[in-house]
Short mmCIF file of N, CA, C and O in Angstrom, two decimals:
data_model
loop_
_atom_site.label_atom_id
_atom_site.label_comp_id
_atom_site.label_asym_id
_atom_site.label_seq_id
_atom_site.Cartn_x
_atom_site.Cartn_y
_atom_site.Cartn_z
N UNK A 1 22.30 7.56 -41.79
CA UNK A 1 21.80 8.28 -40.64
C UNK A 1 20.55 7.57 -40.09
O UNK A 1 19.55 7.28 -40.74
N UNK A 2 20.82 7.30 -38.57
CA UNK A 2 19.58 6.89 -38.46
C UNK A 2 18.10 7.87 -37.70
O UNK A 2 18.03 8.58 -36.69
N UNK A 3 17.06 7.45 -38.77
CA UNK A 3 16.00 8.32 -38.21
C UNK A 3 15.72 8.49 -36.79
O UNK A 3 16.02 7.60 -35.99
N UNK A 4 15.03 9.82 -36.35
CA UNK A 4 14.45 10.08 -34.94
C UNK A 4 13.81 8.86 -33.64
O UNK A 4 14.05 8.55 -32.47
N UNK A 5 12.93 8.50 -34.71
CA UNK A 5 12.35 7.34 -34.41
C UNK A 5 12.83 6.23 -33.69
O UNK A 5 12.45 5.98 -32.55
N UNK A 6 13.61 5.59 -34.28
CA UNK A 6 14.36 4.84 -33.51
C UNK A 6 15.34 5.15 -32.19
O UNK A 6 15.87 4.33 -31.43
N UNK A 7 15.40 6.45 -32.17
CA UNK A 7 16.19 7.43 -31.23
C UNK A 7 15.31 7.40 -30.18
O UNK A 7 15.84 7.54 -29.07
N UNK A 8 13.81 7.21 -30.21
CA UNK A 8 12.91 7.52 -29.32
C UNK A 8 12.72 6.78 -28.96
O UNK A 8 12.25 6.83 -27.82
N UNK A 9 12.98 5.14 -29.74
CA UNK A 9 12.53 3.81 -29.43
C UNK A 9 13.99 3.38 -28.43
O UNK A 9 13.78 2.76 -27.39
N UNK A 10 14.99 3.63 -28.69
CA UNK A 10 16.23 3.58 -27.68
C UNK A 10 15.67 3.95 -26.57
O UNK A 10 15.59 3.10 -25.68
N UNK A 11 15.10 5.36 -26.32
CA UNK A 11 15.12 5.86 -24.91
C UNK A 11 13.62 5.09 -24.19
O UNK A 11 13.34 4.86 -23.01
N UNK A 12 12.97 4.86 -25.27
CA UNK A 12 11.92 4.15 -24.02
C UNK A 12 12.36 3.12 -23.69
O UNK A 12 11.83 2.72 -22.66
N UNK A 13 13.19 2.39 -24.14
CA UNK A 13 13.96 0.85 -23.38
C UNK A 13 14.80 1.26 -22.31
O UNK A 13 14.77 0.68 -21.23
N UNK A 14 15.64 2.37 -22.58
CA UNK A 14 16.46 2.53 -21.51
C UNK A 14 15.63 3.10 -20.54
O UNK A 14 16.08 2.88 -19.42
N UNK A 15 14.11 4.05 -20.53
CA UNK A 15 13.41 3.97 -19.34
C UNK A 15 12.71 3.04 -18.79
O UNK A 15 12.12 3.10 -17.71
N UNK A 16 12.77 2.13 -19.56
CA UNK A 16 11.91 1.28 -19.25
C UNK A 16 13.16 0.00 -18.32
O UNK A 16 12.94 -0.79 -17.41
N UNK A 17 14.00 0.21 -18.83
CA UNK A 17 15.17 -0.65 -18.23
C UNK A 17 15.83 -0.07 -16.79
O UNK A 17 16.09 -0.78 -15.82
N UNK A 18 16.01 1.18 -16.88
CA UNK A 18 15.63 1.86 -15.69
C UNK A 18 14.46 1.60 -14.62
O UNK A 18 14.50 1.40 -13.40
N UNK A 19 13.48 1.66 -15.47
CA UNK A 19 12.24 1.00 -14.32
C UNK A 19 12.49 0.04 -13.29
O UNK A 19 12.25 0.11 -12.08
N UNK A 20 13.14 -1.07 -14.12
CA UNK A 20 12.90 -2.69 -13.55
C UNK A 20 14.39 -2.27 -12.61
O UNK A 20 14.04 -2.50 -11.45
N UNK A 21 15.64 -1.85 -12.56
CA UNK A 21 15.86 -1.61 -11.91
C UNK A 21 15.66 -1.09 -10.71
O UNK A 21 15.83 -1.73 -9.67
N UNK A 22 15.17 0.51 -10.79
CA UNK A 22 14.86 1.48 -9.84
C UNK A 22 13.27 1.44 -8.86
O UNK A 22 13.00 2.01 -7.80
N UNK A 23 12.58 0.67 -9.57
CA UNK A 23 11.26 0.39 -9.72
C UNK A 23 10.60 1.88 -9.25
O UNK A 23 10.10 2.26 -8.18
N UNK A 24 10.79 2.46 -10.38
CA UNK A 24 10.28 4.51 -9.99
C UNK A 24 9.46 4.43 -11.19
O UNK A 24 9.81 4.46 -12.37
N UNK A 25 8.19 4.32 -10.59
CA UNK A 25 7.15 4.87 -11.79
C UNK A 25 7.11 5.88 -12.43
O UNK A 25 6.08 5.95 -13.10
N UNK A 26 7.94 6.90 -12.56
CA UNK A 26 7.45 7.84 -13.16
C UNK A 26 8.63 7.34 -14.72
O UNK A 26 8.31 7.53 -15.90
N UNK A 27 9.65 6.85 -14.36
CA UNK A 27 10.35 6.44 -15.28
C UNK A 27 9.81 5.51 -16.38
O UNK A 27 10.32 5.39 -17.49
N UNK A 28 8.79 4.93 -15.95
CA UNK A 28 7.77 4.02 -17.05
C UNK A 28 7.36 5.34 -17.75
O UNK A 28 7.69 5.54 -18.91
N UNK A 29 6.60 6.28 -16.99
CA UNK A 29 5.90 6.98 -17.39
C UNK A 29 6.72 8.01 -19.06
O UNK A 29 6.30 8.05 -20.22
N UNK A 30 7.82 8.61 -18.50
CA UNK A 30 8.73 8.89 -19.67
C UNK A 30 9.33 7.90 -20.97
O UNK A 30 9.90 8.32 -21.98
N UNK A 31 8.99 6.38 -20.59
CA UNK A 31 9.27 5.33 -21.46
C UNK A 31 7.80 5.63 -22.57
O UNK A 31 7.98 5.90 -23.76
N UNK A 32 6.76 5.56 -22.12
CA UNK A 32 5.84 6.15 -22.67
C UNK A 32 5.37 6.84 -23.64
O UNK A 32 4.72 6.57 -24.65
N UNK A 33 6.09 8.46 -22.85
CA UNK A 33 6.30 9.79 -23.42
C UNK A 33 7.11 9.09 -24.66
O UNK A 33 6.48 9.26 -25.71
N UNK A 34 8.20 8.43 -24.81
CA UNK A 34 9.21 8.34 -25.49
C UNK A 34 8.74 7.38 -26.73
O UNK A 34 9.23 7.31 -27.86
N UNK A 35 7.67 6.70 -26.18
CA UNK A 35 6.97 5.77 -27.34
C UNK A 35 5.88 6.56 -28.15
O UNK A 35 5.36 6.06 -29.15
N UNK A 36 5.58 7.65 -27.74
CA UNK A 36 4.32 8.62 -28.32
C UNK A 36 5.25 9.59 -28.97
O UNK A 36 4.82 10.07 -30.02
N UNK A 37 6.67 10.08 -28.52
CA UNK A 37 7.09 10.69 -29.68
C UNK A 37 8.28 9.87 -30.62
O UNK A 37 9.15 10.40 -31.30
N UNK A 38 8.09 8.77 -30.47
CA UNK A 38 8.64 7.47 -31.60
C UNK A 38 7.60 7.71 -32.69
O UNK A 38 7.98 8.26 -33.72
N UNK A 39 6.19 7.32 -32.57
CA UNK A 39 5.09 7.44 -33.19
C UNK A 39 4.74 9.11 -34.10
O UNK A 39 4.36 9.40 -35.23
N UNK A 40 5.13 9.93 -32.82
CA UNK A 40 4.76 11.00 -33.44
C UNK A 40 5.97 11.27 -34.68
O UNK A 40 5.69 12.00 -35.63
N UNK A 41 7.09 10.73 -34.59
CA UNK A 41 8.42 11.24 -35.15
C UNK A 41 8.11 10.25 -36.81
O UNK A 41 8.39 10.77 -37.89
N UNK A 42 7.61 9.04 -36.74
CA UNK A 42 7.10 8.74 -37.83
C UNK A 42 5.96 9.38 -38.82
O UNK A 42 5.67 9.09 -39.98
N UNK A 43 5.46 10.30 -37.99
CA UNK A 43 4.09 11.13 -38.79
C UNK A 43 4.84 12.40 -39.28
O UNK A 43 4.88 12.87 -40.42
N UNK A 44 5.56 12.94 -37.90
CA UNK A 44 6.10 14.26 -38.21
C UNK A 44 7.70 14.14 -38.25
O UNK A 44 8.39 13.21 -37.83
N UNK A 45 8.18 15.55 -38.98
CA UNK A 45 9.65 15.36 -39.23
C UNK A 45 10.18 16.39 -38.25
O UNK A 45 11.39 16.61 -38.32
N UNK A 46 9.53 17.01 -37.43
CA UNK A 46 10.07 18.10 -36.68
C UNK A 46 10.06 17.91 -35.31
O UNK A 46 9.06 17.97 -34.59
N UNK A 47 11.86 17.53 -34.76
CA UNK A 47 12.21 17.56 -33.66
C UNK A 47 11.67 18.22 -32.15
O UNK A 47 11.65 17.76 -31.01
N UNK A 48 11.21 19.74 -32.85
CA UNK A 48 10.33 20.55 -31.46
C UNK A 48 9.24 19.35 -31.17
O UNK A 48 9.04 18.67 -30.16
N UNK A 49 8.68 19.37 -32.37
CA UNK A 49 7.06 18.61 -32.08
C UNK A 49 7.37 17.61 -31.52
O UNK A 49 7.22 17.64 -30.30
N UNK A 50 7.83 16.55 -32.04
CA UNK A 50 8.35 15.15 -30.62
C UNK A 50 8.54 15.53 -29.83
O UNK A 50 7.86 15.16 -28.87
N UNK A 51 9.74 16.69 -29.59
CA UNK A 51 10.16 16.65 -28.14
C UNK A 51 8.76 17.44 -26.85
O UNK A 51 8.61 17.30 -25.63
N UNK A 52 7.99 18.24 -27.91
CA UNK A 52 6.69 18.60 -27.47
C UNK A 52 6.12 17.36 -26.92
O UNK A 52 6.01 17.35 -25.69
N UNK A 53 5.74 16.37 -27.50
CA UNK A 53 4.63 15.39 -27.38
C UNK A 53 5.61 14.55 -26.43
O UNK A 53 5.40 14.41 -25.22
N UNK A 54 6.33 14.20 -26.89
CA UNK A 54 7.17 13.34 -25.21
C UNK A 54 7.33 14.61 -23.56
O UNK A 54 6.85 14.38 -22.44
N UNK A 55 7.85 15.41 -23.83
CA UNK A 55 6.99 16.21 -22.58
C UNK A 55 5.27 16.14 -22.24
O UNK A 55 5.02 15.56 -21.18
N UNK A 56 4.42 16.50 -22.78
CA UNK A 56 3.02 16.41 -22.59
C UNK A 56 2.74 15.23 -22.38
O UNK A 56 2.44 15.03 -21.20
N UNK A 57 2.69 14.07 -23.23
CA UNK A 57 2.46 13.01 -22.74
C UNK A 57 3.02 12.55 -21.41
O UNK A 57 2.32 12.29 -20.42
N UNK A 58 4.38 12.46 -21.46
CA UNK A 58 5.25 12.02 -19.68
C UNK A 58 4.48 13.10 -19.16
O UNK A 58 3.38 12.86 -19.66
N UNK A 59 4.31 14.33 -18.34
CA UNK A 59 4.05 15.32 -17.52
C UNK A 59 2.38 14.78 -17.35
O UNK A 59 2.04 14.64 -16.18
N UNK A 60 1.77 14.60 -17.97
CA UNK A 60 0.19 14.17 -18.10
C UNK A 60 0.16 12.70 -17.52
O UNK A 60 -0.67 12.49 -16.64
N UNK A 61 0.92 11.76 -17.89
CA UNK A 61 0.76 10.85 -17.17
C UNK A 61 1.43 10.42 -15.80
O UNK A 61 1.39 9.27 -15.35
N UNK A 62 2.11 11.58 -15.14
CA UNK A 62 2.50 11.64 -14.13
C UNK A 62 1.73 12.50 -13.18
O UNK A 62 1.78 12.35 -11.96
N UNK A 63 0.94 13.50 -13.86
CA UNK A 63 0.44 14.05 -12.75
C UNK A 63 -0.94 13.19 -12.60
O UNK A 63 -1.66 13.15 -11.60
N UNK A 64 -1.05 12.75 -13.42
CA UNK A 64 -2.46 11.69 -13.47
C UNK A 64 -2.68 10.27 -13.14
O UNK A 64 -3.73 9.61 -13.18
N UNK A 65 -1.13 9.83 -12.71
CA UNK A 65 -0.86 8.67 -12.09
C UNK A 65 -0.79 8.77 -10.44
O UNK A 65 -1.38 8.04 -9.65
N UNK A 66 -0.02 9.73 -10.18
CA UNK A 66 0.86 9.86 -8.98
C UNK A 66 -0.41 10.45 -7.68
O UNK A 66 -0.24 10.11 -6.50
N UNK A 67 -1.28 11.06 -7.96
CA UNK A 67 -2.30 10.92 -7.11
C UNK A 67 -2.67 9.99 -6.74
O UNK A 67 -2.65 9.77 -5.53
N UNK A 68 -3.12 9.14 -7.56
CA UNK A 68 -4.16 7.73 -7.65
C UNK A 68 -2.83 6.65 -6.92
O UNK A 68 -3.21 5.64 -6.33
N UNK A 69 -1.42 6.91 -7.01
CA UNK A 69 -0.70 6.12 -6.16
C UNK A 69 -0.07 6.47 -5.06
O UNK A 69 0.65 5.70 -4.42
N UNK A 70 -0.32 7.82 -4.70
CA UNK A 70 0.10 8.73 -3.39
C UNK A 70 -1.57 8.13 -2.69
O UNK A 70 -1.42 7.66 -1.56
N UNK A 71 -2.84 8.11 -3.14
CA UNK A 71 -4.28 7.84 -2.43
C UNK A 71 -4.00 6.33 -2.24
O UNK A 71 -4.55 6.12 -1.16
N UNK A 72 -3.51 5.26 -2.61
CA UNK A 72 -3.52 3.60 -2.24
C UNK A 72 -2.55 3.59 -1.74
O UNK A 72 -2.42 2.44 -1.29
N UNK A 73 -1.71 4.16 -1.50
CA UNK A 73 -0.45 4.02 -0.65
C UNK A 73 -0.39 4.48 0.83
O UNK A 73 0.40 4.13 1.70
N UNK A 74 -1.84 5.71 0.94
CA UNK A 74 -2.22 5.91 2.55
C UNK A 74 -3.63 5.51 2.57
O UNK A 74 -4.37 6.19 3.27
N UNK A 75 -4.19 4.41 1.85
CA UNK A 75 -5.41 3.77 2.36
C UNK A 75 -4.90 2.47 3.27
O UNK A 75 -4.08 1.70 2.77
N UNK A 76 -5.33 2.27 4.43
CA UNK A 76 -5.55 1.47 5.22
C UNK A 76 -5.96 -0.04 4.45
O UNK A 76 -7.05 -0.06 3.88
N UNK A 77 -5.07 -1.37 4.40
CA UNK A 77 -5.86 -2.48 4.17
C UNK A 77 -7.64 -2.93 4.13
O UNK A 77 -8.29 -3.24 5.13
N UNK A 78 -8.10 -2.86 2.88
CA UNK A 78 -9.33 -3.54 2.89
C UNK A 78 -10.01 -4.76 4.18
O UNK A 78 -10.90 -4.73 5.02
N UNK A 79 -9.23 -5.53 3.83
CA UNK A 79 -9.16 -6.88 4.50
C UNK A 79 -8.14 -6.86 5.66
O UNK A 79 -6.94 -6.62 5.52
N UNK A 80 -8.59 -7.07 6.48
CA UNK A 80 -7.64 -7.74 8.04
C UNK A 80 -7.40 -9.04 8.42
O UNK A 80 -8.38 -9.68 8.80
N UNK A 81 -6.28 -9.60 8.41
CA UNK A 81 -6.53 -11.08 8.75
C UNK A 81 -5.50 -10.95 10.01
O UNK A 81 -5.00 -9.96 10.53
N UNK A 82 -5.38 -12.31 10.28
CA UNK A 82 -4.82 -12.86 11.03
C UNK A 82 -5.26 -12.00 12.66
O UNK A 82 -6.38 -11.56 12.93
N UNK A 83 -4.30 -11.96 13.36
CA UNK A 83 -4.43 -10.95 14.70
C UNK A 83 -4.83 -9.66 14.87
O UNK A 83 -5.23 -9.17 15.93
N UNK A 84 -4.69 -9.01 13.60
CA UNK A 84 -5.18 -7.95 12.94
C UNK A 84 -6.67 -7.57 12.71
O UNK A 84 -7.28 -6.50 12.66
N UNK A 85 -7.03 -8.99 12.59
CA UNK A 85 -8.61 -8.72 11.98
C UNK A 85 -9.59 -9.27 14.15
O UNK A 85 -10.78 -9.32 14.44
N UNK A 86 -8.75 -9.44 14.75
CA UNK A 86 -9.27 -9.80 15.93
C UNK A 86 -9.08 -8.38 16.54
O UNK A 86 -10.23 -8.20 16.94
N UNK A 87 -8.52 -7.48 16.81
CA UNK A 87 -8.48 -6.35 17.06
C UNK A 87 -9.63 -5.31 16.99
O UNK A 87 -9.96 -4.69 15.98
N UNK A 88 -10.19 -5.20 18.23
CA UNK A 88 -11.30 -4.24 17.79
C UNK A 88 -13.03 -4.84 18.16
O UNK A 88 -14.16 -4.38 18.30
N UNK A 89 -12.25 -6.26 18.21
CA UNK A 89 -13.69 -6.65 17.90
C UNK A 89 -13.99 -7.59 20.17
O UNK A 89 -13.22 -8.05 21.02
N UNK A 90 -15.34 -7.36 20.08
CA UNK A 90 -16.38 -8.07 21.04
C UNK A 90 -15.63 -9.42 21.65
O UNK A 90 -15.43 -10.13 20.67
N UNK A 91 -15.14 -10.07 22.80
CA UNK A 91 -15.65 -11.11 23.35
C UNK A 91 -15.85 -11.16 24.94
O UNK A 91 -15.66 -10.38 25.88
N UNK A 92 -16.23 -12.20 24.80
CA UNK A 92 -17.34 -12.84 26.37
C UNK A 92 -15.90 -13.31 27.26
O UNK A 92 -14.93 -13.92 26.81
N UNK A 93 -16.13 -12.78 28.70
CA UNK A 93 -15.01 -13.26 29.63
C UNK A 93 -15.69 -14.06 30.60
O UNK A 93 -16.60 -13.79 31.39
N UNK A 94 -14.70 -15.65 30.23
CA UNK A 94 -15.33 -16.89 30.72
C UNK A 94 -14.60 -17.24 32.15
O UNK A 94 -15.04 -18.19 32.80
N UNK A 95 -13.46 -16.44 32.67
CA UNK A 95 -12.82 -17.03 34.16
C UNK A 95 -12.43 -15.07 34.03
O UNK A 95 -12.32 -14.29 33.08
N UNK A 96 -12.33 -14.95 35.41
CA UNK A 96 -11.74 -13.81 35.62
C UNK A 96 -10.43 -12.66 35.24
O UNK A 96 -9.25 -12.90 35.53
N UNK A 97 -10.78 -11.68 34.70
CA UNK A 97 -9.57 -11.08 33.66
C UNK A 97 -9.23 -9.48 34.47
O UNK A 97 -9.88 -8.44 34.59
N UNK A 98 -7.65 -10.04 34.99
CA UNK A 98 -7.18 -9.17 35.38
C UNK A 98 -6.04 -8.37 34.64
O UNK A 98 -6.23 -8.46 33.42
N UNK A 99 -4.98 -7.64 34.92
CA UNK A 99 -3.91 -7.39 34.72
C UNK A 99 -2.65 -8.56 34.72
O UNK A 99 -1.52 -8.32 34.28
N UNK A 100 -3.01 -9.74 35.24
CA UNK A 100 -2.16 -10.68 34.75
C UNK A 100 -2.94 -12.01 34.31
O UNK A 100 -2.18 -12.91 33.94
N UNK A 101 -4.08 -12.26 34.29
CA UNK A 101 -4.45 -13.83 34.09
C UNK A 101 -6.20 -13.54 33.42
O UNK A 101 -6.90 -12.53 33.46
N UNK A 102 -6.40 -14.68 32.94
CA UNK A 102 -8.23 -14.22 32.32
C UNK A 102 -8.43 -15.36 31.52
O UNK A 102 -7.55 -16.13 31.14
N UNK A 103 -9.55 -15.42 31.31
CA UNK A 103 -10.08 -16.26 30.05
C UNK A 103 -11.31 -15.83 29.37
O UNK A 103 -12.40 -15.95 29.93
N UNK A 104 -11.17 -15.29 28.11
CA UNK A 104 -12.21 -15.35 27.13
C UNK A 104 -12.73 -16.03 25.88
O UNK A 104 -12.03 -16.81 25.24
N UNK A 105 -14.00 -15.70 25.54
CA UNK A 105 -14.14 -16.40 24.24
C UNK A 105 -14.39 -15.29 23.17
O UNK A 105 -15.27 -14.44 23.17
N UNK A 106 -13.24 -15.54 22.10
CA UNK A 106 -13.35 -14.89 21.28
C UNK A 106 -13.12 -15.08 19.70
O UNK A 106 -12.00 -15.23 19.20
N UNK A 107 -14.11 -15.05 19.11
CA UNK A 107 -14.10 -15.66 17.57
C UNK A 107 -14.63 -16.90 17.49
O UNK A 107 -14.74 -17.59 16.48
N UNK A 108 -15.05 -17.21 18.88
CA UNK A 108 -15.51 -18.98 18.68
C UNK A 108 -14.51 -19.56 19.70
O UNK A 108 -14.88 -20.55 20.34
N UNK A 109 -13.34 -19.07 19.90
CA UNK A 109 -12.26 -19.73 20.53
C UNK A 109 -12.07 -19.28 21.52
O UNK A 109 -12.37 -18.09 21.58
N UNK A 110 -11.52 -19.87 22.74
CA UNK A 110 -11.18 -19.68 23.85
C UNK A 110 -9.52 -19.40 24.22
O UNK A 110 -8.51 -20.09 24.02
N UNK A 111 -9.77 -17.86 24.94
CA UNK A 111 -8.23 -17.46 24.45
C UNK A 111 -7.82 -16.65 25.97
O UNK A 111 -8.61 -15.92 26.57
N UNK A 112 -6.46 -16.97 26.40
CA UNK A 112 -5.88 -16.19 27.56
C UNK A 112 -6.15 -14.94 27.41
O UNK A 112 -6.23 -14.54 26.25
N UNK A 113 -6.36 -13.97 28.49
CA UNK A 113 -6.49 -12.93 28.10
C UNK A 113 -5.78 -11.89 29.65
O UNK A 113 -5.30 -12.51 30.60
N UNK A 114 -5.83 -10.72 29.65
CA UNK A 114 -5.17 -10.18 30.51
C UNK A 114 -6.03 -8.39 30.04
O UNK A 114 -6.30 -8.10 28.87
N UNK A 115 -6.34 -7.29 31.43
CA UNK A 115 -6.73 -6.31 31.30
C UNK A 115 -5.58 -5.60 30.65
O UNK A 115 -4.45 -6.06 30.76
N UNK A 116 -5.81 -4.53 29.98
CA UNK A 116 -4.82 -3.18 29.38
C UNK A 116 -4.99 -2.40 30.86
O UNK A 116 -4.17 -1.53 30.55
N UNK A 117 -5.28 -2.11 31.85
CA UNK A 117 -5.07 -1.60 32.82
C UNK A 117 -4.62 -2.29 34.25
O UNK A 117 -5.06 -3.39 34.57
N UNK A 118 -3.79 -1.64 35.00
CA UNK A 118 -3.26 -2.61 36.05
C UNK A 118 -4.65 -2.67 37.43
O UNK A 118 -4.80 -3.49 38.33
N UNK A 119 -5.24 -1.78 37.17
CA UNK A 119 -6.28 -2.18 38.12
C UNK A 119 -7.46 -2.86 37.36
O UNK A 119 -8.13 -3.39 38.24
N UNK A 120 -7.97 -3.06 36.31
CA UNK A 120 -8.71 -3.37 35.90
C UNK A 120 -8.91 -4.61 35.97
O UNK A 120 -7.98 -5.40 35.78
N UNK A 121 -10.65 -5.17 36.35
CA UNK A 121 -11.01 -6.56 36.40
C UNK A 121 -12.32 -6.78 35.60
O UNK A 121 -12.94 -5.72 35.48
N UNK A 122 -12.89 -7.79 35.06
CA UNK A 122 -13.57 -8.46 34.33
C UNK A 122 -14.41 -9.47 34.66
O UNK A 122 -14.02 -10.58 34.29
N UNK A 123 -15.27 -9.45 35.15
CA UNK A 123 -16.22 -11.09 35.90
C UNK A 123 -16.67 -11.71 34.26
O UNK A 123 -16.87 -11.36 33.10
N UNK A 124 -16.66 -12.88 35.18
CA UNK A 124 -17.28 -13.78 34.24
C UNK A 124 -18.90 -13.14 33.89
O UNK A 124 -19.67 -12.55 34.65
N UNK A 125 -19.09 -13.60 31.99
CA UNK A 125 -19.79 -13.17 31.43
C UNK A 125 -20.37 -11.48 30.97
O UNK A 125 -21.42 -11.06 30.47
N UNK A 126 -19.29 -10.91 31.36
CA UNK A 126 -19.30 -9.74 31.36
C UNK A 126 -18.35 -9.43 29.76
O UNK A 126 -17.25 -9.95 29.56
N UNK A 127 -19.20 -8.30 28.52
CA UNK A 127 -18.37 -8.40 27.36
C UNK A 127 -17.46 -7.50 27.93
O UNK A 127 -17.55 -6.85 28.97
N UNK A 128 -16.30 -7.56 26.84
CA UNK A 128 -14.66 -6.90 27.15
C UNK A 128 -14.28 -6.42 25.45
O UNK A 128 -14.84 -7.08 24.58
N UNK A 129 -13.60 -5.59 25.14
CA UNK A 129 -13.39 -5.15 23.10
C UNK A 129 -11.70 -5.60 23.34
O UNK A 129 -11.00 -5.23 24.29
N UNK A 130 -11.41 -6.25 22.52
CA UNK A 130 -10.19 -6.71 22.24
C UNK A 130 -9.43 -5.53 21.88
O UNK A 130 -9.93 -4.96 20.91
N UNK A 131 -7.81 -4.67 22.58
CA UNK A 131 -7.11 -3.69 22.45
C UNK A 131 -6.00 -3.93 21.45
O UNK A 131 -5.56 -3.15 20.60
N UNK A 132 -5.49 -5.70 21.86
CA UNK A 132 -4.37 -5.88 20.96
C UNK A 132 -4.31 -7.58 21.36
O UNK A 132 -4.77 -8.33 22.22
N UNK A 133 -3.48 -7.65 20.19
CA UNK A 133 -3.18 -9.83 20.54
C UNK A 133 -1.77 -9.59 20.75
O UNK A 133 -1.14 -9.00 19.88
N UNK A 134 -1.07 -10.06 22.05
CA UNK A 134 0.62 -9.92 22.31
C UNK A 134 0.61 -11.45 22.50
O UNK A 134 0.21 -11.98 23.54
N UNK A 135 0.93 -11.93 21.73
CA UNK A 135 1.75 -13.32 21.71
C UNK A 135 0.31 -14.48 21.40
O UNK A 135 -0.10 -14.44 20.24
N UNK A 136 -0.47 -15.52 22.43
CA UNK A 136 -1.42 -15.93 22.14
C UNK A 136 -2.40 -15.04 23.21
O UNK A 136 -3.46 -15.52 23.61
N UNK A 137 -2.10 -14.18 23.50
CA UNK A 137 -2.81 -13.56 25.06
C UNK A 137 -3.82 -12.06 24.88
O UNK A 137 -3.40 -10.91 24.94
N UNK A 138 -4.59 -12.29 24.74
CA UNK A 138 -6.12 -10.87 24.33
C UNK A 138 -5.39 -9.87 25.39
O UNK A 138 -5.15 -10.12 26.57
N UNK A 139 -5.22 -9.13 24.95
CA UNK A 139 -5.79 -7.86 25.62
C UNK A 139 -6.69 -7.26 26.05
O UNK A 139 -7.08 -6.79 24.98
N UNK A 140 -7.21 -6.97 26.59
CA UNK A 140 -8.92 -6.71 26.74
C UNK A 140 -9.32 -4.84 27.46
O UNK A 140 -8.34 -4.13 27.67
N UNK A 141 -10.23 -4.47 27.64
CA UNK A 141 -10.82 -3.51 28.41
C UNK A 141 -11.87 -3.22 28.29
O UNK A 141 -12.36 -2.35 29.01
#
């Protein structure tokens, strides 16, 4: 007959093999559970109690995970790069910026640019906040 133990050590592979498939964290999380009542099943001989300690442990580390990855999953990027990180930000309009044609400097660089409004105009040296980058062409207003 084979002991509990190893019964427990089966199921955390198969959650854990599950994981790499499904990639569902909470299924690590019961691989876990399943390794704490492997452990516990070597100390103790009573089935409730493992199956106790693999519930508590999985349920504890799920409710104590799943916040902390529900909160980084609706935080906004640290870092902005590329066209992304030009968004938002200050430049100087060096030829006239209308609804179809413009020139500014922005980031150091000199970049086409065009108003977000169809009446809107821009004189030279006058600042403008970058709305969006569509292709190589500022947006401006």
């Amino acid at each position: 007959m084979v002991d509990f133990w190893v019964w427990w050590l089966i199921a955390a592979g198969g959650f854990a093999i599950a994981l790499v498939l499904t990639t569902m964290p909470e299924l690590g999380m019961l691989a876990v559970g399943s390794l704490a009542a492997s452990l516990t099943s070597g100390l103790v001989d009573s089935l409730v109690v493992q199956v106790v300690v693999f519930a508590v442990v999985s349920t504890a580390l799920i409710l104590a995970v799943q916040p902390i990855a529900r909160r980084s999953r609706h935080q906004p990027p640290s870092l902005r790069s590329g066209s992304d990180a030009l968004m938002g930000r200050s430049a100087l309009v060096l030829e006239r910026v209308d609804a179809h044609t413009g020139r500014i400097k922005l980031a150091g660089e000199v970049w086409s640019a065009r108003s977000l409004g169809e009446d809107d105009t821009y004189e030279p040296g006058s600042q403008v906040s970058v709305v969006e980058i569509d292709g190589a062409t500022a947006i401006v207003m």
